[in-house]
Amino acid sequence: MDTVLQDRSVLRSLVVSRSWLRVRRTSPPWVFASVGVLYALLSTASFEIFGAMSIGVTFFPPAGLTFAAFLLGPRRTWPAVAAAIVVAEVGVDLWQGMDVWSSLGWASANLVEPFVGALVAGALGTAVAFTRRFAVAFVAGGLVAGPLIGAAIGASVVAAGDGPSWWSSYPDVWVGDALGVLVVAPVVITLARGDRFT
C-alpha cells in the first residue's frame, strides 16, 4: 500500500512540475525574453548572412518566428510578443547603422505583419494542427494578408529613406517576409507542439 501511495505521489509531483513548466513557457516575461533573443539572432542573420537592405529579395526569418508566436501563444502573451518585436527590431537596426525613424518604421512593419497574419489565420482555421483547413488559414494569413500589409509599411520606410521606389521595394519585402514565414513558422510550430514532420 505504501508503494502505491508513493508511486501516486511521484506521479502527482511529475504532473505538477510539467504543468509548472508549461505555465512558465507561456508567462509574459519568458515569452518576451525568448522571442526577443531569437528575433535579434534571426534579424542579425538576415543582415549578415542574407544581405538585408543590400540586395532585392531578402530572406527574413523573424517573420516566421513572430507569426508562429502570435499564432501559438495565448492572447495574454501577445503584448509580450509585440514588445519583444519592437525592442529587438529597433536594437538590431540601430546596431546596423539605421537611424531611429527607420528603425521604428521597420518595427511597425514587423509588428503589424505577424499580428494581422495570425488574426486572419485564426479566423479562417480551427486549432493549430497539420490539417488541410489549417494549411489554407496559414497561407492566407501568414503568406498573403500579413506580408501584404507588412510590405506596404516596409516599402514606405525604404522609399522615405531615399532608397528604391515604393513600387520596386514592395514585392521584394513581401517575398522576403513570406519566405521567412514559409520556412521558419512550420519549424517553430512543430518544435513548440512537439509534433513530428511527416
Tab-separated table of C-alpha atoms in Angstrom:
chain	number	residue	atom	x	y	z
A	1	MET	CA	0.000	0.000	0.000
A	2	ASP	CA	2.850	2.390	0.862
A	3	THR	CA	4.438	1.693	-2.513
A	4	VAL	CA	1.206	2.578	-4.347
A	5	LEU	CA	0.872	5.816	-2.379
A	6	GLN	CA	4.499	6.660	-3.048
A	7	ASP	CA	4.055	5.955	-6.789
A	8	ARG	CA	0.985	8.214	-6.855
A	9	SER	CA	2.922	10.925	-5.036
A	10	VAL	CA	5.741	10.730	-7.583
A	11	LEU	CA	3.243	10.796	-10.445
A	12	ARG	CA	1.426	13.778	-8.931
A	13	SER	CA	4.694	15.713	-8.489
A	14	LEU	CA	5.674	14.928	-12.095
A	15	VAL	CA	2.331	16.229	-13.393
A	16	VAL	CA	2.647	19.369	-11.245
A	17	SER	CA	6.228	20.009	-12.416
A	18	ARG	CA	5.259	19.545	-16.089
A	19	SER	CA	2.283	21.878	-15.733
A	20	TRP	CA	4.578	24.401	-13.987
A	21	LEU	CA	6.940	24.211	-16.973
A	22	ARG	CA	4.048	24.657	-19.407
A	23	VAL	CA	2.789	27.704	-17.489
A	24	ARG	CA	6.322	29.115	-17.263
A	25	ARG	CA	6.815	28.781	-21.033
A	26	THR	CA	3.753	30.963	-21.603
A	27	SER	CA	4.441	33.543	-18.898
A	28	PRO	CA	4.811	37.020	-20.457
A	29	PRO	CA	8.365	37.666	-19.167
A	30	TRP	CA	9.540	34.303	-20.517
A	31	VAL	CA	7.804	34.936	-23.864
A	32	PHE	CA	9.313	38.447	-24.078
A	33	ALA	CA	12.835	37.174	-23.379
A	34	SER	CA	12.716	34.132	-25.650
A	35	VAL	CA	11.044	35.872	-28.600
A	36	GLY	CA	13.296	38.922	-28.208
A	37	VAL	CA	16.549	36.934	-28.180
A	38	LEU	CA	15.515	34.670	-31.073
A	39	TYR	CA	14.243	37.645	-33.066
A	40	ALA	CA	17.525	39.525	-32.575
A	41	LEU	CA	19.566	36.497	-33.661
A	42	LEU	CA	17.419	35.840	-36.735
A	43	SER	CA	17.326	39.530	-37.668
A	44	THR	CA	21.101	39.768	-37.374
A	45	ALA	CA	21.372	36.709	-39.632
A	46	SER	CA	19.135	38.492	-42.120
A	47	PHE	CA	21.658	41.347	-42.277
A	48	GLU	CA	24.899	39.395	-42.002
A	49	ILE	CA	24.082	36.252	-43.992
A	50	PHE	CA	21.171	37.117	-46.281
A	51	GLY	CA	22.174	40.704	-47.158
A	52	ALA	CA	19.178	42.649	-45.858
A	53	MET	CA	18.879	46.065	-47.477
A	54	SER	CA	21.699	45.424	-49.948
A	55	ILE	CA	20.015	43.144	-52.479
A	56	GLY	CA	16.488	42.765	-53.832
A	57	VAL	CA	14.589	39.957	-52.134
A	58	THR	CA	15.958	39.286	-48.644
A	59	PHE	CA	15.011	36.182	-46.696
A	60	PHE	CA	13.682	37.486	-43.354
A	61	PRO	CA	13.435	34.609	-40.825
A	62	PRO	CA	11.992	36.671	-37.911
A	63	ALA	CA	8.735	36.971	-39.873
A	64	GLY	CA	8.151	33.251	-39.372
A	65	LEU	CA	9.101	33.364	-35.703
A	66	THR	CA	6.713	36.187	-34.862
A	67	PHE	CA	3.825	34.799	-36.920
A	68	ALA	CA	4.159	31.485	-35.072
A	69	ALA	CA	4.492	33.250	-31.695
A	70	PHE	CA	1.225	35.138	-32.200
A	71	LEU	CA	-0.483	32.062	-33.627
A	72	LEU	CA	0.571	29.686	-30.833
A	73	GLY	CA	0.546	31.962	-27.807
A	74	PRO	CA	-2.484	32.711	-25.681
A	75	ARG	CA	-3.713	36.274	-26.064
A	76	ARG	CA	-2.318	37.260	-22.686
A	77	THR	CA	1.184	36.781	-24.170
A	78	TRP	CA	0.570	38.946	-27.248
A	79	PRO	CA	1.738	42.200	-25.595
A	80	ALA	CA	4.982	40.453	-24.624
A	81	VAL	CA	5.471	39.249	-28.219
A	82	ALA	CA	4.750	42.748	-29.530
A	83	ALA	CA	7.199	44.354	-27.087
A	84	ALA	CA	9.890	41.804	-27.976
A	85	ILE	CA	9.477	42.551	-31.685
A	86	VAL	CA	9.798	46.316	-31.207
A	87	VAL	CA	12.757	46.152	-28.791
A	88	ALA	CA	14.696	43.583	-30.846
A	89	GLU	CA	13.982	45.229	-34.201
A	90	VAL	CA	14.969	48.707	-33.066
A	91	GLY	CA	18.054	47.383	-31.278
A	92	VAL	CA	19.330	45.391	-34.271
A	93	ASP	CA	18.539	48.189	-36.744
A	94	LEU	CA	20.370	50.796	-34.677
A	95	TRP	CA	23.306	48.398	-34.332
A	96	GLN	CA	23.305	48.015	-38.137
A	97	GLY	CA	23.583	51.801	-38.534
A	98	MET	CA	19.987	52.798	-39.285
A	99	ASP	CA	18.502	55.983	-37.875
A	100	VAL	CA	15.809	55.934	-35.183
A	101	TRP	CA	12.924	56.739	-37.540
A	102	SER	CA	13.794	53.964	-39.984
A	103	SER	CA	14.177	51.541	-37.073
A	104	LEU	CA	10.756	52.476	-35.727
A	105	GLY	CA	9.280	52.144	-39.217
A	106	TRP	CA	10.661	48.626	-39.606
A	107	ALA	CA	9.496	47.766	-36.101
A	108	SER	CA	5.982	48.879	-37.106
A	109	ALA	CA	6.061	46.784	-40.278
A	110	ASN	CA	7.362	43.722	-38.467
A	111	LEU	CA	4.826	44.079	-35.667
A	112	VAL	CA	1.729	44.672	-37.799
A	113	GLU	CA	2.542	41.900	-40.266
A	114	PRO	CA	2.538	38.842	-37.955
A	115	PHE	CA	-0.297	40.255	-35.864
A	116	VAL	CA	-2.591	40.641	-38.886
A	117	GLY	CA	-1.426	37.320	-40.303
A	118	ALA	CA	-2.226	35.492	-37.066
A	119	LEU	CA	-5.625	37.174	-36.787
A	120	VAL	CA	-6.526	36.125	-40.344
A	121	ALA	CA	-5.209	32.582	-39.850
A	122	GLY	CA	-7.056	32.290	-36.534
A	123	ALA	CA	-10.305	33.482	-38.094
A	124	LEU	CA	-10.079	31.031	-41.003
A	125	GLY	CA	-8.679	27.981	-39.253
A	126	THR	CA	-9.561	25.968	-36.235
A	127	ALA	CA	-6.801	24.741	-33.947
A	128	VAL	CA	-3.136	24.850	-34.886
A	129	ALA	CA	-2.685	21.411	-36.447
A	130	PHE	CA	-1.288	19.978	-39.630
A	131	THR	CA	-4.637	19.727	-41.421
A	132	ARG	CA	-5.806	20.986	-44.794
A	133	ARG	CA	-8.005	23.650	-43.194
A	134	PHE	CA	-5.148	24.984	-41.095
A	135	ALA	CA	-2.854	24.945	-44.152
A	136	VAL	CA	-5.297	27.215	-46.010
A	137	ALA	CA	-5.505	29.525	-42.987
A	138	PHE	CA	-1.698	29.510	-42.676
A	139	VAL	CA	-1.253	30.501	-46.321
A	140	ALA	CA	-3.981	33.170	-46.252
A	141	GLY	CA	-2.734	34.802	-43.063
A	142	GLY	CA	0.974	34.068	-42.987
A	143	LEU	CA	1.880	34.242	-46.659
A	144	VAL	CA	-0.687	36.630	-48.114
A	145	ALA	CA	-2.512	39.004	-45.739
A	146	GLY	CA	0.252	39.657	-43.205
A	147	PRO	CA	3.126	40.116	-45.678
A	148	LEU	CA	0.975	42.276	-47.975
A	149	ILE	CA	0.377	44.766	-45.162
A	150	GLY	CA	3.884	44.478	-43.711
A	151	ALA	CA	5.427	45.008	-47.138
A	152	ALA	CA	3.343	48.152	-47.668
A	153	ILE	CA	4.794	49.646	-44.476
A	154	GLY	CA	8.292	48.343	-45.233
A	155	ALA	CA	8.295	49.715	-48.778
A	156	SER	CA	7.209	53.074	-47.373
A	157	VAL	CA	10.185	53.009	-44.993
A	158	VAL	CA	12.547	52.198	-47.881
A	159	ALA	CA	11.101	54.944	-50.100
A	160	ALA	CA	11.158	57.523	-47.283
A	161	GLY	CA	14.818	56.722	-46.641
A	162	ASP	CA	15.850	57.694	-50.177
A	163	GLY	CA	16.036	54.045	-51.235
A	164	PRO	CA	14.427	52.458	-54.284
A	165	SER	CA	10.869	53.443	-55.134
A	166	TRP	CA	7.877	52.098	-53.225
A	167	TRP	CA	6.753	50.031	-56.227
A	168	SER	CA	10.103	48.324	-56.697
A	169	SER	CA	10.622	47.710	-52.955
A	170	TYR	CA	7.148	46.344	-52.259
A	171	PRO	CA	7.471	42.928	-53.977
A	172	ASP	CA	10.973	42.403	-52.542
A	173	VAL	CA	9.817	42.977	-48.964
A	174	TRP	CA	6.682	40.879	-49.456
A	175	VAL	CA	8.533	37.889	-50.901
A	176	GLY	CA	11.311	38.060	-48.297
A	177	ASP	CA	8.846	38.111	-45.415
A	178	ALA	CA	6.652	35.406	-46.933
A	179	LEU	CA	9.736	33.200	-47.371
A	180	GLY	CA	10.564	33.757	-43.701
A	181	VAL	CA	7.079	32.614	-42.702
A	182	LEU	CA	7.098	29.655	-45.081
A	183	VAL	CA	10.451	28.329	-43.859
A	184	VAL	CA	10.579	29.261	-40.156
A	185	ALA	CA	6.973	29.199	-38.883
A	186	PRO	CA	6.356	25.460	-39.507
A	187	VAL	CA	9.585	24.628	-37.665
A	188	VAL	CA	8.628	26.818	-34.686
A	189	ILE	CA	5.109	25.365	-34.596
A	190	THR	CA	6.448	21.816	-34.772
A	191	LEU	CA	9.032	22.367	-32.029
A	192	ALA	CA	6.541	24.157	-29.782
A	193	ARG	CA	3.863	21.497	-30.175
A	194	GLY	CA	6.234	18.549	-30.040
A	195	ASP	CA	4.842	17.211	-33.309
A	196	ARG	CA	6.973	15.468	-35.891
A	197	PHE	CA	7.194	16.197	-39.582
A	198	THR	CA	5.631	13.517	-41.741
